[in-house]
Coordinates of C-alpha atoms in Angstrom, one line a residue:
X1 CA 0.0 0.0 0.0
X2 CA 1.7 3.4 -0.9
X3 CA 1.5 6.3 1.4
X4 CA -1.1 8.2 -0.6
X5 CA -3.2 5.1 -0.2
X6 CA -3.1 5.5 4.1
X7 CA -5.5 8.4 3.9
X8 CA -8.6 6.3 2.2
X9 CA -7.3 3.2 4.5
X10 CA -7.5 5.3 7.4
X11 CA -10.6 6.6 6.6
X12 CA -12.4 3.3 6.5
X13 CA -11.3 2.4 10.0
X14 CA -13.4 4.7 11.3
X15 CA -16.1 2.7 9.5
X16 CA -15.1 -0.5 11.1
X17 CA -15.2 0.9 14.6
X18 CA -18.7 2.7 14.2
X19 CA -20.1 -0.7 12.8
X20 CA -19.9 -2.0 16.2
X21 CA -22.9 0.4 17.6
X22 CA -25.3 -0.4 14.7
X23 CA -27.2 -3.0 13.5
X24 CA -25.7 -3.3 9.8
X25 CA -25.5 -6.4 7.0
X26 CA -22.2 -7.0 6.4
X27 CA -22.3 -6.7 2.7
X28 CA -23.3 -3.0 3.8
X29 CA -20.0 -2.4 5.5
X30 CA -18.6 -4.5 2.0
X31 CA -19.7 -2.3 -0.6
X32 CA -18.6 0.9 1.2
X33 CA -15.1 -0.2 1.3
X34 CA -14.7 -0.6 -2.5
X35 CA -15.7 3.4 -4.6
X36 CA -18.3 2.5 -7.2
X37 CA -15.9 4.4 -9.9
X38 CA -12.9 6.0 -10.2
X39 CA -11.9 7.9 -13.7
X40 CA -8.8 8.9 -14.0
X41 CA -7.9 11.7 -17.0
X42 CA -5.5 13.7 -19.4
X43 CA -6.6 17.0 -19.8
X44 CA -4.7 18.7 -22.6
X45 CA -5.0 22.0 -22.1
X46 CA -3.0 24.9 -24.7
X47 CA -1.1 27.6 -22.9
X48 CA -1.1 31.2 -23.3
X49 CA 2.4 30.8 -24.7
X50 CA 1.3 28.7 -27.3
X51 CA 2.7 25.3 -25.7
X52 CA 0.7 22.3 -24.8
X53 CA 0.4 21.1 -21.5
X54 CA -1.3 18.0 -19.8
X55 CA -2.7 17.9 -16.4
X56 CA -3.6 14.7 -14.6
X57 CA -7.5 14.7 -13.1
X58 CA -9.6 12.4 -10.8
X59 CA -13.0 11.7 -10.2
X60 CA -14.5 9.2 -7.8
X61 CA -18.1 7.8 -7.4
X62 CA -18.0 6.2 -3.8
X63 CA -21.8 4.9 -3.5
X64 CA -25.1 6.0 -5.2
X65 CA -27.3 4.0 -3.1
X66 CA -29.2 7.2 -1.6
X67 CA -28.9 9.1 -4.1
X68 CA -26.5 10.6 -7.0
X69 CA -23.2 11.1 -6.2
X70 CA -22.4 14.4 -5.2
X71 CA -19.1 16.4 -4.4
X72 CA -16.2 19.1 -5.0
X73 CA -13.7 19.3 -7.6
X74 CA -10.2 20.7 -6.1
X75 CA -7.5 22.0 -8.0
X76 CA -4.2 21.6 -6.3
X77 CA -0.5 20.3 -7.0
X78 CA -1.1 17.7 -4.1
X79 CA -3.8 16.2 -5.3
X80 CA -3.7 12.0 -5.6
X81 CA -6.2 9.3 -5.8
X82 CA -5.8 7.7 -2.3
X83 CA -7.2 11.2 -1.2
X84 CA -9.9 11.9 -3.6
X85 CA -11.2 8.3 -2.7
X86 CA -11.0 9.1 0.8
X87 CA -12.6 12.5 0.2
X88 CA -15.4 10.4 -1.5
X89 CA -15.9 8.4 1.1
X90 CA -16.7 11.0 3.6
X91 CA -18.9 12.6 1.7
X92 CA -21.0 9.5 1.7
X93 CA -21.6 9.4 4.4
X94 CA -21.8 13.4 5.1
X95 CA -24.7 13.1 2.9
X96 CA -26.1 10.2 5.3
X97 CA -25.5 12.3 8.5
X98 CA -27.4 15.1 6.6
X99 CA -30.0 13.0 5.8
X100 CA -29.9 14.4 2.2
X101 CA -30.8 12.2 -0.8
X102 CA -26.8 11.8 -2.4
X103 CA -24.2 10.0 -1.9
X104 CA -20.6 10.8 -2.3
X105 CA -18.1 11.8 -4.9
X106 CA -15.2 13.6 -5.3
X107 CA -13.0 15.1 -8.2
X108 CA -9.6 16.9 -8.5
X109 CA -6.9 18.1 -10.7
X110 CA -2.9 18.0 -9.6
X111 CA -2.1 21.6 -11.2
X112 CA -1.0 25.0 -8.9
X113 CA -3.9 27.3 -10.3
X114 CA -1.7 30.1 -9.2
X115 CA 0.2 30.0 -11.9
X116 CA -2.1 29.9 -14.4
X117 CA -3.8 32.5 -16.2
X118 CA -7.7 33.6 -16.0
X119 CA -7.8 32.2 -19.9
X120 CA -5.6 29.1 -19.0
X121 CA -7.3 28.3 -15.9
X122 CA -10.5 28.4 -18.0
X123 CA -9.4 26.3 -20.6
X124 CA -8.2 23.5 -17.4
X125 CA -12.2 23.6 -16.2
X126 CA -13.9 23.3 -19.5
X127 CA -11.2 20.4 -20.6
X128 CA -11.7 18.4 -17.5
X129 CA -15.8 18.4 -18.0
X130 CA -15.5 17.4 -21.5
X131 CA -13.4 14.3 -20.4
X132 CA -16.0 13.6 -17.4
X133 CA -19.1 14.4 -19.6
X134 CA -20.0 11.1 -19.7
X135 CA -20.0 10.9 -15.8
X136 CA -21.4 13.4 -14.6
X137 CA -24.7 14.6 -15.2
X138 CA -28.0 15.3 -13.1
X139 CA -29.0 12.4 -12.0
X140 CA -25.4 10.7 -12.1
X141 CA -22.8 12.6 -10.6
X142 CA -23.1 16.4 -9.3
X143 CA -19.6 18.2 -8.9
X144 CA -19.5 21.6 -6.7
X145 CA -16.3 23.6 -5.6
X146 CA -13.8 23.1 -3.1
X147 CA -10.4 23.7 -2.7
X148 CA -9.0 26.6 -4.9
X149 CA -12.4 26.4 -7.3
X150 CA -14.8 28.9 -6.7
X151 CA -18.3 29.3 -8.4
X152 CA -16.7 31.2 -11.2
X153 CA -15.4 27.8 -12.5
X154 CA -18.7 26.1 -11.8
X155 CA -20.2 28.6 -14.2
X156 CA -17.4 27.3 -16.5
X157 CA -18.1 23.8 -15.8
X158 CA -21.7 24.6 -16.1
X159 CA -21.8 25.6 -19.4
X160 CA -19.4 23.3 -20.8
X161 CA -21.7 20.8 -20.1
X162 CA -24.4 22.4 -20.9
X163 CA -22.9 22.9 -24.6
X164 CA -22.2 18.9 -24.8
X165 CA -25.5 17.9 -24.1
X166 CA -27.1 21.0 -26.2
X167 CA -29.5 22.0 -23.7
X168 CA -29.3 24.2 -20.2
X169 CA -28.2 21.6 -16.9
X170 CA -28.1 24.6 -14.4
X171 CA -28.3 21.2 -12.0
X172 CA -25.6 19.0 -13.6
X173 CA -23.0 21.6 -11.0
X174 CA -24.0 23.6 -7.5
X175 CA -22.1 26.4 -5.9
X176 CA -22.5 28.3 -9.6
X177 CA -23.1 31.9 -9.6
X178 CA -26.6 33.5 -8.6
X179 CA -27.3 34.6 -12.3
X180 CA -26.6 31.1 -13.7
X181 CA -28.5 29.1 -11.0
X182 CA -26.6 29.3 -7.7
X183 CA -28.3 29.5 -5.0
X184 CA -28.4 32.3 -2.2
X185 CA -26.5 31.1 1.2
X186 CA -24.2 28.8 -0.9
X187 CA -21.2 30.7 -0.4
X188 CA -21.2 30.9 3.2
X189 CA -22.9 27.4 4.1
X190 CA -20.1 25.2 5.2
X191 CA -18.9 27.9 7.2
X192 CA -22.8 28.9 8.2
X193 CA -23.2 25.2 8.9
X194 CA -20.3 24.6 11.5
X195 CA -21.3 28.5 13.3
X196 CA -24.8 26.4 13.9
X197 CA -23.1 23.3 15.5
X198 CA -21.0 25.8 17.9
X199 CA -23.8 27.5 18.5
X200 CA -25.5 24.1 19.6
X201 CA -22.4 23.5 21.8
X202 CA -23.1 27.0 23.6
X203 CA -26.8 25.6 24.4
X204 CA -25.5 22.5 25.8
X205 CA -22.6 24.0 28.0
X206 CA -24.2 27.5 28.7
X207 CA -21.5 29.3 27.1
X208 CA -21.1 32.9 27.6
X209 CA -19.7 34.0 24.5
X210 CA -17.3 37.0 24.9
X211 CA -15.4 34.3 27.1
X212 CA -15.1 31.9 24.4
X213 CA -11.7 32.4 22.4
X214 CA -11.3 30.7 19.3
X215 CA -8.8 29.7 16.8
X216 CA -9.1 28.9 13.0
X217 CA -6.6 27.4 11.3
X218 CA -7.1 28.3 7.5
X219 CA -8.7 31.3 6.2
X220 CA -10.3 30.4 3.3
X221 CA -14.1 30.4 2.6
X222 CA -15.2 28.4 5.4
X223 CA -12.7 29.2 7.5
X224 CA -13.5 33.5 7.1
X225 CA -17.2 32.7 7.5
X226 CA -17.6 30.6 10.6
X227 CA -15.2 33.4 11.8
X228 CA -17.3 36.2 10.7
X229 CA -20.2 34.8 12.3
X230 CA -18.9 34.2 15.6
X231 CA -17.5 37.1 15.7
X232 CA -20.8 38.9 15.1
X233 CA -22.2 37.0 17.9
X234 CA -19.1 38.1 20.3
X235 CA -17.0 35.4 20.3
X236 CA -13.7 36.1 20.6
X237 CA -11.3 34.8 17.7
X238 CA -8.2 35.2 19.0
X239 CA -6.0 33.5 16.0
X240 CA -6.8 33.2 12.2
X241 CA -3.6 31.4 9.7
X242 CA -3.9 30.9 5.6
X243 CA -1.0 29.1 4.1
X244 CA 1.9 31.4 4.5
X245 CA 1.3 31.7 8.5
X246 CA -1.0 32.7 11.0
X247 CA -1.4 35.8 13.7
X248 CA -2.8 35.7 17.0
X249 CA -4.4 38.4 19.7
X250 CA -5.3 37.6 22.6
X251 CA -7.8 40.9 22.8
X252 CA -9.4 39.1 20.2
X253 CA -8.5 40.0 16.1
X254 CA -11.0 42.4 13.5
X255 CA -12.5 39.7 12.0
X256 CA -14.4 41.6 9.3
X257 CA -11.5 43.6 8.6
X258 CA -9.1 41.0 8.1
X259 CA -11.3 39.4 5.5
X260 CA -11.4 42.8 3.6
X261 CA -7.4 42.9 3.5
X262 CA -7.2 39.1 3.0
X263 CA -9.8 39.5 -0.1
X264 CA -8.0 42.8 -1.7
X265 CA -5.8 42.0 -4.2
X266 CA -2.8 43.7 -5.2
X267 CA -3.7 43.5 -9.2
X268 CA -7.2 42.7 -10.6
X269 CA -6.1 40.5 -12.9
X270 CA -5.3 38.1 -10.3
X271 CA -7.8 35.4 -9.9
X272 CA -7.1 33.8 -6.2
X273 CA -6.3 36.4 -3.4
X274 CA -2.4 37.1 -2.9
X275 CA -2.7 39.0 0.6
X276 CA -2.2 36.9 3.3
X277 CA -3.3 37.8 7.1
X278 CA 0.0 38.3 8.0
X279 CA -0.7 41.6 6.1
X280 CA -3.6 42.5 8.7
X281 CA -2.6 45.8 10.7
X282 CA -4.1 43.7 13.7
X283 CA -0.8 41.7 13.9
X284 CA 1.0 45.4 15.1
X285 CA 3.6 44.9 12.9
X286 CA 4.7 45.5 9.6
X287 CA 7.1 43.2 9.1
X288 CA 5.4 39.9 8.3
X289 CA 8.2 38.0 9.9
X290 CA 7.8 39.6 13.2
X291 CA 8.7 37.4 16.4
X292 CA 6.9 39.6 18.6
X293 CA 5.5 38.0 21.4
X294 CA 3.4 40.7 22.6
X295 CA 0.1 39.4 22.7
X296 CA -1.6 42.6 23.4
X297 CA 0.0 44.3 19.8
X298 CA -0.3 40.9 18.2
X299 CA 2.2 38.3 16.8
X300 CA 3.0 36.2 13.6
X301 CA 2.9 32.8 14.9
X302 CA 2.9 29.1 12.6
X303 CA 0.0 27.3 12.0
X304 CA 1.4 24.4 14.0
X305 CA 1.4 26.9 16.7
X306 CA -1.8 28.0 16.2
X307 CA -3.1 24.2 17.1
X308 CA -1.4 24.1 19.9
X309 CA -2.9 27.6 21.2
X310 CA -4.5 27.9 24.9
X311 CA -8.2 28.3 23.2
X312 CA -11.6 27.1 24.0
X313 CA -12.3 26.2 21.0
X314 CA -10.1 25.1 17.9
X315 CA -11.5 25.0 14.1
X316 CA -9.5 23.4 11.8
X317 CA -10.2 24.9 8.1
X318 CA -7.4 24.1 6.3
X319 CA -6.6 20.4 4.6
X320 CA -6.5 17.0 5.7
X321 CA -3.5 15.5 8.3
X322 CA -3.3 18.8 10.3
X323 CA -4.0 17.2 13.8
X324 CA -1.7 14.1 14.1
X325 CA -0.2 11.6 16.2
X326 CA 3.3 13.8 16.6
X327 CA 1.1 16.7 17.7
X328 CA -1.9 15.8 19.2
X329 CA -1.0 15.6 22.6
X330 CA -0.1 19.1 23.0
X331 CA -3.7 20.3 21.5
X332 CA -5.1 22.4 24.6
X333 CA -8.3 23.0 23.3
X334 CA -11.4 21.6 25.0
X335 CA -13.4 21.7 21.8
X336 CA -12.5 21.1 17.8
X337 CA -14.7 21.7 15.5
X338 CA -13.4 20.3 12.3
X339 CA -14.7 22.5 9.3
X340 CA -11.6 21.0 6.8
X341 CA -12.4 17.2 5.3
X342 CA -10.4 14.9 7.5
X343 CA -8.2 16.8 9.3
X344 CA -7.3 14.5 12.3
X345 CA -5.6 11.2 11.8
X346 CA -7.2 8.0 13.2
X347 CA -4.1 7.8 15.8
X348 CA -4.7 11.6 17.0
X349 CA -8.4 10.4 17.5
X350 CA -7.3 8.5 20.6
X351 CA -5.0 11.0 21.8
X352 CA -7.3 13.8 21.6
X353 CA -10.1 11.2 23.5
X354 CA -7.8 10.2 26.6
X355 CA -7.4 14.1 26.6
X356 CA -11.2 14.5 27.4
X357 CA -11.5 16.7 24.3
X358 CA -14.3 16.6 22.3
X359 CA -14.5 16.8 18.5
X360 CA -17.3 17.4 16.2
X361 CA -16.3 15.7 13.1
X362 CA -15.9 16.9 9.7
X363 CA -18.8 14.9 8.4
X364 CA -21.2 16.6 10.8
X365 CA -19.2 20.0 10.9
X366 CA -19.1 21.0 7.4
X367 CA -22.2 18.9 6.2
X368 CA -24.0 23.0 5.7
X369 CA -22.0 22.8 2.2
X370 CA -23.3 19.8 0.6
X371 CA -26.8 20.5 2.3
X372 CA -27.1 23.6 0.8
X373 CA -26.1 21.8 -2.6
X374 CA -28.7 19.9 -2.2
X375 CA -31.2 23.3 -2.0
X376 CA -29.6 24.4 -5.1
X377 CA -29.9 21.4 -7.3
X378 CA -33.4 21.3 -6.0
X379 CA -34.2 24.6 -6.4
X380 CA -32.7 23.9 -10.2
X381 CA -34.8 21.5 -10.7
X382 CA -37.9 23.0 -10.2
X383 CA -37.0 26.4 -11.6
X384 CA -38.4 27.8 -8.2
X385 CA -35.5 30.0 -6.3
X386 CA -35.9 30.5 -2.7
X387 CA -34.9 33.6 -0.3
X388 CA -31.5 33.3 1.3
X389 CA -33.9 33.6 4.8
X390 CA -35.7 30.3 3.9
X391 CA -32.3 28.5 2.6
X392 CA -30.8 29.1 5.8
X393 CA -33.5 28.8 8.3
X394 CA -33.6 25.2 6.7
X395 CA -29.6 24.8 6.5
X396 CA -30.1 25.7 10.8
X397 CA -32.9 23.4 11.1
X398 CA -31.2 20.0 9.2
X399 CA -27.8 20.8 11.7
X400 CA -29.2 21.3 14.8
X401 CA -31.6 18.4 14.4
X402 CA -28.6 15.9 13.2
X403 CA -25.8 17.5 15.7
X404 CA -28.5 16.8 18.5
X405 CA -29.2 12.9 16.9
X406 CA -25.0 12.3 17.0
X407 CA -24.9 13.8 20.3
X408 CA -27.5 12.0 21.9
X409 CA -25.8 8.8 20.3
X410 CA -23.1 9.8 22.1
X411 CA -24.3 10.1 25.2
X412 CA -26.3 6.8 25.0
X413 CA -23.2 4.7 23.4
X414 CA -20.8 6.2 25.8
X415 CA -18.4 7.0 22.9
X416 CA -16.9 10.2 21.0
X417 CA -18.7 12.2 18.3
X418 CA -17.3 11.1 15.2
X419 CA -18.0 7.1 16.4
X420 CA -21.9 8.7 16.7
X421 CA -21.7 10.5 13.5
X422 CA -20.4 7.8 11.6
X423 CA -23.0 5.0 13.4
X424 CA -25.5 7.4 12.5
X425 CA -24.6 7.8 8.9
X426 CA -24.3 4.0 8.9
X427 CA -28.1 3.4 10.3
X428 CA -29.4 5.4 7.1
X429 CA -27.1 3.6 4.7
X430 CA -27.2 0.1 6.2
X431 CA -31.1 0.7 5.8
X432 CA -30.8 2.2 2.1
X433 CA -28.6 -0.6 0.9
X434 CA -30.3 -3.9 2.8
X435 CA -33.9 -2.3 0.9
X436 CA -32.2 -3.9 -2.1
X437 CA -31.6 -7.1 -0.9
X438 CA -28.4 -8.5 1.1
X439 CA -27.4 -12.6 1.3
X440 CA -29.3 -12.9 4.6
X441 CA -32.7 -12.0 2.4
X442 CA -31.8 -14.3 -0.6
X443 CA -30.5 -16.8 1.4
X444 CA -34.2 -17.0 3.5
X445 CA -35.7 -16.7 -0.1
X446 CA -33.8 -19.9 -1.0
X447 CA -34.3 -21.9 1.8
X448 CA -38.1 -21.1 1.8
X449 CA -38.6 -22.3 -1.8

């Protein structure tokens, strides 16, 4: 097994260990260890300099039981198979802890989109559709954004598709723009969607929330709006990172602020956002390199310092492998609300459990994204667009109603929140998937006749 393999191998251990609180066939458990489909493509894409390049894509169909697939596409130079299967996977069963009719998929293309042009970048998003177009579609296969697209390359995506097939597909692709279909309260729902879980945390432990310091690693769009939020309500975010390093405050940071400086770019020809928040004037420094360690002014810390901060609660936005078995055990934080797909390794699970910590899981914690996918491709569907009120008194109602079922799991089973989520995710698949028949059913059919 090679090492990109270990995330999706990982993954499915935390199958195996919620399969002991549910009553499940185990050709359930079977079939969600195997993706349905994996495509693997060329995309040959012509450069602004005339040249020809090719960039390697994936996209993986995990299980359709419940519903069509449905997940991001993420352009990055990391990308690898064992990850988008993993990726895949969660979503599954995301969509299950939802309670929303998909199942899981998952896409993405190794490429830096930094370095590409607006035209070449373009070109990449319209090339990889028209090698997935028979994959994809509707009622098959429903890709949205993730890391590094945004819903100016669904549009793209959209209408590539969309000129394949000849006809408008506004639902073959969510997270598109609001003039070609999108839906209001997509852009802020996975962040939207974990601000309602912490706010169903502060109900169960009476929190008073100027009290309540956070840190999120990873300042992207989930990341800036479940900060946003919290901040709106009083939280204190005392620590915000993005890839080239993170700053912390004690006094708490200007949330709203430092999205306007990490959002302004220094050209506008550049597509993805060059500031970092090292540039916010909250950090008391101008040097981005600063080693202050005055917490009142502010200081540049790492990310891996930002984990390891004295916080209430922690938010990891960033990417997978963040929280792991080398670091772990010097995680402070009381409370993690994982907003990034899988970023705590199965051996950092333990650690952070004899700790007494407790961690919402990613497949509760950022299930607001794909749920208000689902609003979109509905609303698609029947050409009927609702207010950004009703999509996200509906987004609040779905997470407080499953982060209450996972909890109460919890509680019952006497074991952590991501065992709950995944048993409860399990209960709604197991049920999908024995409907069709498992060996136990034929074999009674058998022995009968």
């Amino acid at each position: 097994m090679s090492d990109h393999d270990d995330i999706f191998e990982n993954a499915l251990l935390r199958l195996d260990r919620a399969a002991q609180f549910v009553q499940i066939d185990p050709e359930a458990l079977e079939r969600l260890k195997h993706p349905k489909s994996v495509v693997h493509v060329s995309i040959p894409v012509r450069m602004d300099d005339g040249s020809l390049r090719s960039f390697e894509g994936y996209r993986v169909r995990h299980d359709d039981t419940r519903g069509p697939t449905k997940g991001g596409i993420r352009f990055h130079p990391q990308v690898h198979l064992g990850e988008v299967k993993a990726l895949a996977f969660w979503m599954t069963c995301k969509c299950a802890v939802a309670g929303i009719p998909f199942g899981g998929g998952k896409g993405g293309i190794i490429v830096n989109p930094k370095e590409l042009s607006r035209m070449e970048l373009e070109r990449l998003s319209r090339g990889f559709v028209q090698q997935l177009a028979d994959f994809i579609g509707p009622d098959t296969d429903i890709p949205a954004p993730d890391v590094y697209t945004n819903s100016m390359i669904m549009g793209w995506m959209m209408d590539e598709y969309s000129t394949i097939q000849r006809q408008r597909t506004p639902d073959v692709i969510t997270g598109k723009p609001i003039p070609l279909g999108g839906s209001l309260g997509r852009d802020d729902a996975t962040g939207r969607g974990a601000y309602y879980c912490i706010k169903e945390l502060e109900r169960f432990n009476n929190w008073t929330r100027g009290n309540v310091r956070v840190a999120v690693q990873g300042f992207g769009n989930a990341g800036q709006h479940v900060a946003r939020l919290l901040h709106k309500d009083g939280y204190r975010c005392v620590a915000i990172s993005d890839s080239k390093g993170a700053i912390y405050r004690e006094d708490g940071i200007d949330i709203p602020r430092a999205i306007e400086l990490k959002q302004s770019q220094t050209s506008i020809s550049n597509v993805y956002d060059e500031r970092s928040v090292c540039d916010c004037p909250e950090c008391g420094c101008v040097d981005c390199h600063c080693k202050s360690n005055d917490a009142g002014s502010g200081a540049v810390i790492t990310n891996e310092q930002l984990l390891e901060l004295d916080v209430d609660v922690l938010i990891p936005a960033a990417l997978e492998n963040q929280i792991t078995g080398e670091n772990a055990s010097r995680i402070t934080a009381p409370y993690i609300v994982e907003v990034a797909n899988g970023p705590t390794t199965t051996e950092a699970d333990n650690i952070l459990k004899e700790l007494g910590a407790t961690v919402v899981p990613d497949i509760l914690a950022n299930a607001g994204g794909v749920t208000v996918s689902y609003f979109e491709w509905t609303q698609n569907r029947a050409g009927y667009y609702w207010s950004e009120k009703k999509v996200q008194e509906r987004l609040q109602r779905i997470m407080a109603q499953e982060f209450e079922a996972v909890h109460d799991l919890s509680v019952e089973a006497e074991i952590d929140m991501r065992t709950a989520a995944y048993a409860h995710a399990l209960n709604r698949i197991g049920e999908a998937m024995e409907s069709q028949g498992t060996s136990r059913y034929f074999n009674s059919v058998m022995k009968v006749t």
